[in-house]
Tab-separated table of C-alpha atoms in Angstrom:
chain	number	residue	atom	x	y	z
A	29	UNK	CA	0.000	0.000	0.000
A	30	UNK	CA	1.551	3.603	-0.582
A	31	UNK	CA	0.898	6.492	1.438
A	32	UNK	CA	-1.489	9.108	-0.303
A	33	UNK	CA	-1.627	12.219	-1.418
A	34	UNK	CA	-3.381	15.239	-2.561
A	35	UNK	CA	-2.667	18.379	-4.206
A	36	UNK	CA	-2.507	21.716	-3.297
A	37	UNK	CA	-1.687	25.318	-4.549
A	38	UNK	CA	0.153	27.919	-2.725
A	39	UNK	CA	-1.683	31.425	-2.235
A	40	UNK	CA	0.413	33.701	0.021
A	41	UNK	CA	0.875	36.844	-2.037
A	42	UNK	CA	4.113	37.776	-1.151
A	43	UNK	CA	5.316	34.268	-1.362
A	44	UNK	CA	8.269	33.697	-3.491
A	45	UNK	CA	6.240	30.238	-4.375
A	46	UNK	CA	2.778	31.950	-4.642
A	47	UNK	CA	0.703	29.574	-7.032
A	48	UNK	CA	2.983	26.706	-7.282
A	49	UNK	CA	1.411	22.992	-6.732
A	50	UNK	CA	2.689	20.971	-4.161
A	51	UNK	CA	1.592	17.622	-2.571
A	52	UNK	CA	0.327	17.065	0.688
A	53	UNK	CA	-0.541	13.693	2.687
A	54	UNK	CA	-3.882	12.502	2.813
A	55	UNK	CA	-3.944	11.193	5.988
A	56	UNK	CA	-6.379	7.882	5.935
A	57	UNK	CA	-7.676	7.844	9.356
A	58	UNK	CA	-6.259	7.626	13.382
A	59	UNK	CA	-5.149	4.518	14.960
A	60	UNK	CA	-5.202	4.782	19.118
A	61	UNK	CA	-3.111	3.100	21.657
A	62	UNK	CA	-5.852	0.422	22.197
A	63	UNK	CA	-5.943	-0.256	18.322
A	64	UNK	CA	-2.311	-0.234	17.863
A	65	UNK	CA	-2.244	-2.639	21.383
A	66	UNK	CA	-4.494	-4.766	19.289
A	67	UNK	CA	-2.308	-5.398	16.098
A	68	UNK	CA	0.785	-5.463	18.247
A	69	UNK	CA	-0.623	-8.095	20.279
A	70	UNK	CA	-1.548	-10.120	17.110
A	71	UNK	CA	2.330	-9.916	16.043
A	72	UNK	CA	3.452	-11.666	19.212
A	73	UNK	CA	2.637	-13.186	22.582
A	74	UNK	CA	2.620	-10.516	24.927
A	75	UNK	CA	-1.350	-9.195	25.508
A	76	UNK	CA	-3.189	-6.433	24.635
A	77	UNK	CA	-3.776	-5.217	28.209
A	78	UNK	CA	0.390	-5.815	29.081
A	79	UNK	CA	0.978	-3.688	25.881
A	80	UNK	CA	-1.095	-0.695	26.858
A	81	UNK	CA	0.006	-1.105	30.758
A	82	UNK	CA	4.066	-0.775	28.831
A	83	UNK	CA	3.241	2.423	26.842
A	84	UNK	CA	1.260	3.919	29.283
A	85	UNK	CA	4.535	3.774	31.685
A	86	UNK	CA	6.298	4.691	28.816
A	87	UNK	CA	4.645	7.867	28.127
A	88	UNK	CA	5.189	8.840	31.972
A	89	UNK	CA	8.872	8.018	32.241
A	90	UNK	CA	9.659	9.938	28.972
A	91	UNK	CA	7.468	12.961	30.212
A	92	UNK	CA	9.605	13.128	33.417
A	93	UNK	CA	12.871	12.620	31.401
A	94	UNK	CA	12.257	14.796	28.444
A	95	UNK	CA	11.139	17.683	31.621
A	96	UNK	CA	14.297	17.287	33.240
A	97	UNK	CA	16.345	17.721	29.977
A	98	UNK	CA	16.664	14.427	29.305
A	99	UNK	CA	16.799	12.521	25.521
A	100	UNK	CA	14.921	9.782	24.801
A	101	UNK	CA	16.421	7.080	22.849
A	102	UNK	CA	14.472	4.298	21.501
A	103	UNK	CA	16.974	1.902	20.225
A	104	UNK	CA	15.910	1.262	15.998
A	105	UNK	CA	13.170	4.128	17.068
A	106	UNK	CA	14.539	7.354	17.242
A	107	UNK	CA	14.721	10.050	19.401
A	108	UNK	CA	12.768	12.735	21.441
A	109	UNK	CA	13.873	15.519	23.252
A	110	UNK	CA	12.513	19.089	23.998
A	111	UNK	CA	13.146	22.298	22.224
A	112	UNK	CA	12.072	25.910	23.159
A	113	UNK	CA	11.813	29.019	21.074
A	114	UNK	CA	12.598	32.228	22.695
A	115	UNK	CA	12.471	36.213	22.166
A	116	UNK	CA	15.909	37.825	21.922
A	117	UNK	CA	17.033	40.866	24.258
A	118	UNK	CA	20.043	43.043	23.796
A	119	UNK	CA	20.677	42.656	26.738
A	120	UNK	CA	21.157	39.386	29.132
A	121	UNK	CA	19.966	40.970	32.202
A	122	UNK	CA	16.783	41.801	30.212
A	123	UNK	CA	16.097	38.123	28.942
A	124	UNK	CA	12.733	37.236	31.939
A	125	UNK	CA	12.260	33.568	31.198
A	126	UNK	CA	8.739	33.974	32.163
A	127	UNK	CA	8.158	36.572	29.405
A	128	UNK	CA	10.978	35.833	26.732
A	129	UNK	CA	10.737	31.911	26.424
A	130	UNK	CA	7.502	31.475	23.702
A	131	UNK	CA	7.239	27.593	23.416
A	132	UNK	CA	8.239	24.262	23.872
A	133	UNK	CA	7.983	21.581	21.188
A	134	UNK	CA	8.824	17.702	21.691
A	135	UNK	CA	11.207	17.120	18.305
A	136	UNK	CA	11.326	13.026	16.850
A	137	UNK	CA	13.795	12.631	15.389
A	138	UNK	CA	13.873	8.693	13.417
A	139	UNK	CA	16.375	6.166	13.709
A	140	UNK	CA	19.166	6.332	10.730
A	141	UNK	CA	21.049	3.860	9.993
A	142	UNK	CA	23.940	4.269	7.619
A	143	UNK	CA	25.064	1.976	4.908
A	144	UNK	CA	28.684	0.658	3.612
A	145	UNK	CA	28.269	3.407	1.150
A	146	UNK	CA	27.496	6.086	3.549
A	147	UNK	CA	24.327	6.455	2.437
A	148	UNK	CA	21.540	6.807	5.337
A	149	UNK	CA	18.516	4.620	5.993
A	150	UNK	CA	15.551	6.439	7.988
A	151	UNK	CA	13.069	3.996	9.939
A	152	UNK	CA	9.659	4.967	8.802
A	153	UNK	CA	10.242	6.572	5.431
A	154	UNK	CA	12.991	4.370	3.787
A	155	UNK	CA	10.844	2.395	0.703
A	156	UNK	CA	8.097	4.630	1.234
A	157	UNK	CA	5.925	4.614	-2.325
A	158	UNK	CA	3.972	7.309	-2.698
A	159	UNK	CA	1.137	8.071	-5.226
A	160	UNK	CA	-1.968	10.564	-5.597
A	161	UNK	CA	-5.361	9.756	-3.874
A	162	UNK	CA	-7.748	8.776	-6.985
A	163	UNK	CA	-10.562	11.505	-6.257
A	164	UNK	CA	-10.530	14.417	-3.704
A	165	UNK	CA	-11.761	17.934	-4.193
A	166	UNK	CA	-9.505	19.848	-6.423
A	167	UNK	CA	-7.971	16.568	-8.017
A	168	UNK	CA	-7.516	17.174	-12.112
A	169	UNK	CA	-8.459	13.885	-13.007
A	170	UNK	CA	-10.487	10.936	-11.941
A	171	UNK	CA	-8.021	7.710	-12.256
A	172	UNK	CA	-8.406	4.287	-12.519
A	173	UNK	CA	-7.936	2.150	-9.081
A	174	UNK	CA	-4.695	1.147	-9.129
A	175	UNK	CA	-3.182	3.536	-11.535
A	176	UNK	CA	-0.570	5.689	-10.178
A	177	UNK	CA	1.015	9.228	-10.871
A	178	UNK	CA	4.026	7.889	-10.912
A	179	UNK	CA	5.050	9.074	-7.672
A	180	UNK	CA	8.259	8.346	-6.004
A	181	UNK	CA	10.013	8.534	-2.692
A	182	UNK	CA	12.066	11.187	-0.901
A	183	UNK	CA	14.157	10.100	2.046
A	184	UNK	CA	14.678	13.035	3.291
A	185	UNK	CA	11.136	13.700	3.542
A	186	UNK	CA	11.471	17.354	3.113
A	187	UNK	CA	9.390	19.465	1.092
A	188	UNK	CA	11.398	20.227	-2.309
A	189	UNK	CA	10.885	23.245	-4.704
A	190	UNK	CA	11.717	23.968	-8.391
């Protein structure tokens, strides 16, 4: 199965981009802890209820570590850790914590592994296929199940322009 998407046109005015296509994901749906306890469970022979009892602790250990400036490595995972954005002062004895630090974002980053060649291998997105979803709302044509726009992958996974 490849991951779908849809596209969609830039408007921002004083873009430099401003009316260029680009693709999107179209997301296919949610799946919760319980559901993903479910599948896992059918993959081995540890239960349902000892899978969500192991990521529920697992979600409280990595709060408290990732708080205490801690990252989280999950071996052939990745790994988490906390970032914070901040206003600038000219001067240090004007930076207020309180007032100057905006945000704080958990960051993922996955699991690379690197090849003879040097070349690097990112869990999750390595062999991704990717192709456009066959009707949607501002889609040019209506294609045939199955058929493809040809798609392709990109392992960085960043968002490319012309």
């Amino acid at each position: 199965m490849a991951l779908k998407y849809k596209m969609y046109q830039l408007h921002t005015a004083k873009h430099q981009y401003n009316n260029y296509w680009y693709a999107r994901v179209a997301y296919m749906g949610t799946l919760d802890t319980r559901q993903l306890a479910a599948r896992i469970s059918e993959r081995c022979t540890v239960t349902e209820s000892d899978i969500l009892a192991v990521l529920s602790a697992l979600v409280v250990e990595m709060t408290h570590n990732l708080q205490n400036g801690m990252r989280i490595k999950l071996d052939n995972f990745g790994t988490f850790k906390l970032s914070i954005s901040s206003k600038g002062e000219k001067e240090r004895k004007d930076f207020i914590p309180a007032k100057n630090i905006k945000k704080t974002r958990v960051l993922f980053q996955p699991y690379t592994r690197v090849g003879v060649d040097n070349s690097r291998f990112k869990s999750f997105v390595t062999g991704v296929q990717v192709e456009e979803l066959t009707a949607y709302k501002g889609s040019r044509t209506k294609k045939k199940e199955g058929e493809t726009t040809g798609g392709g992958t990109n392992p960085s996974g960043g968002q490319s322009h012309p």
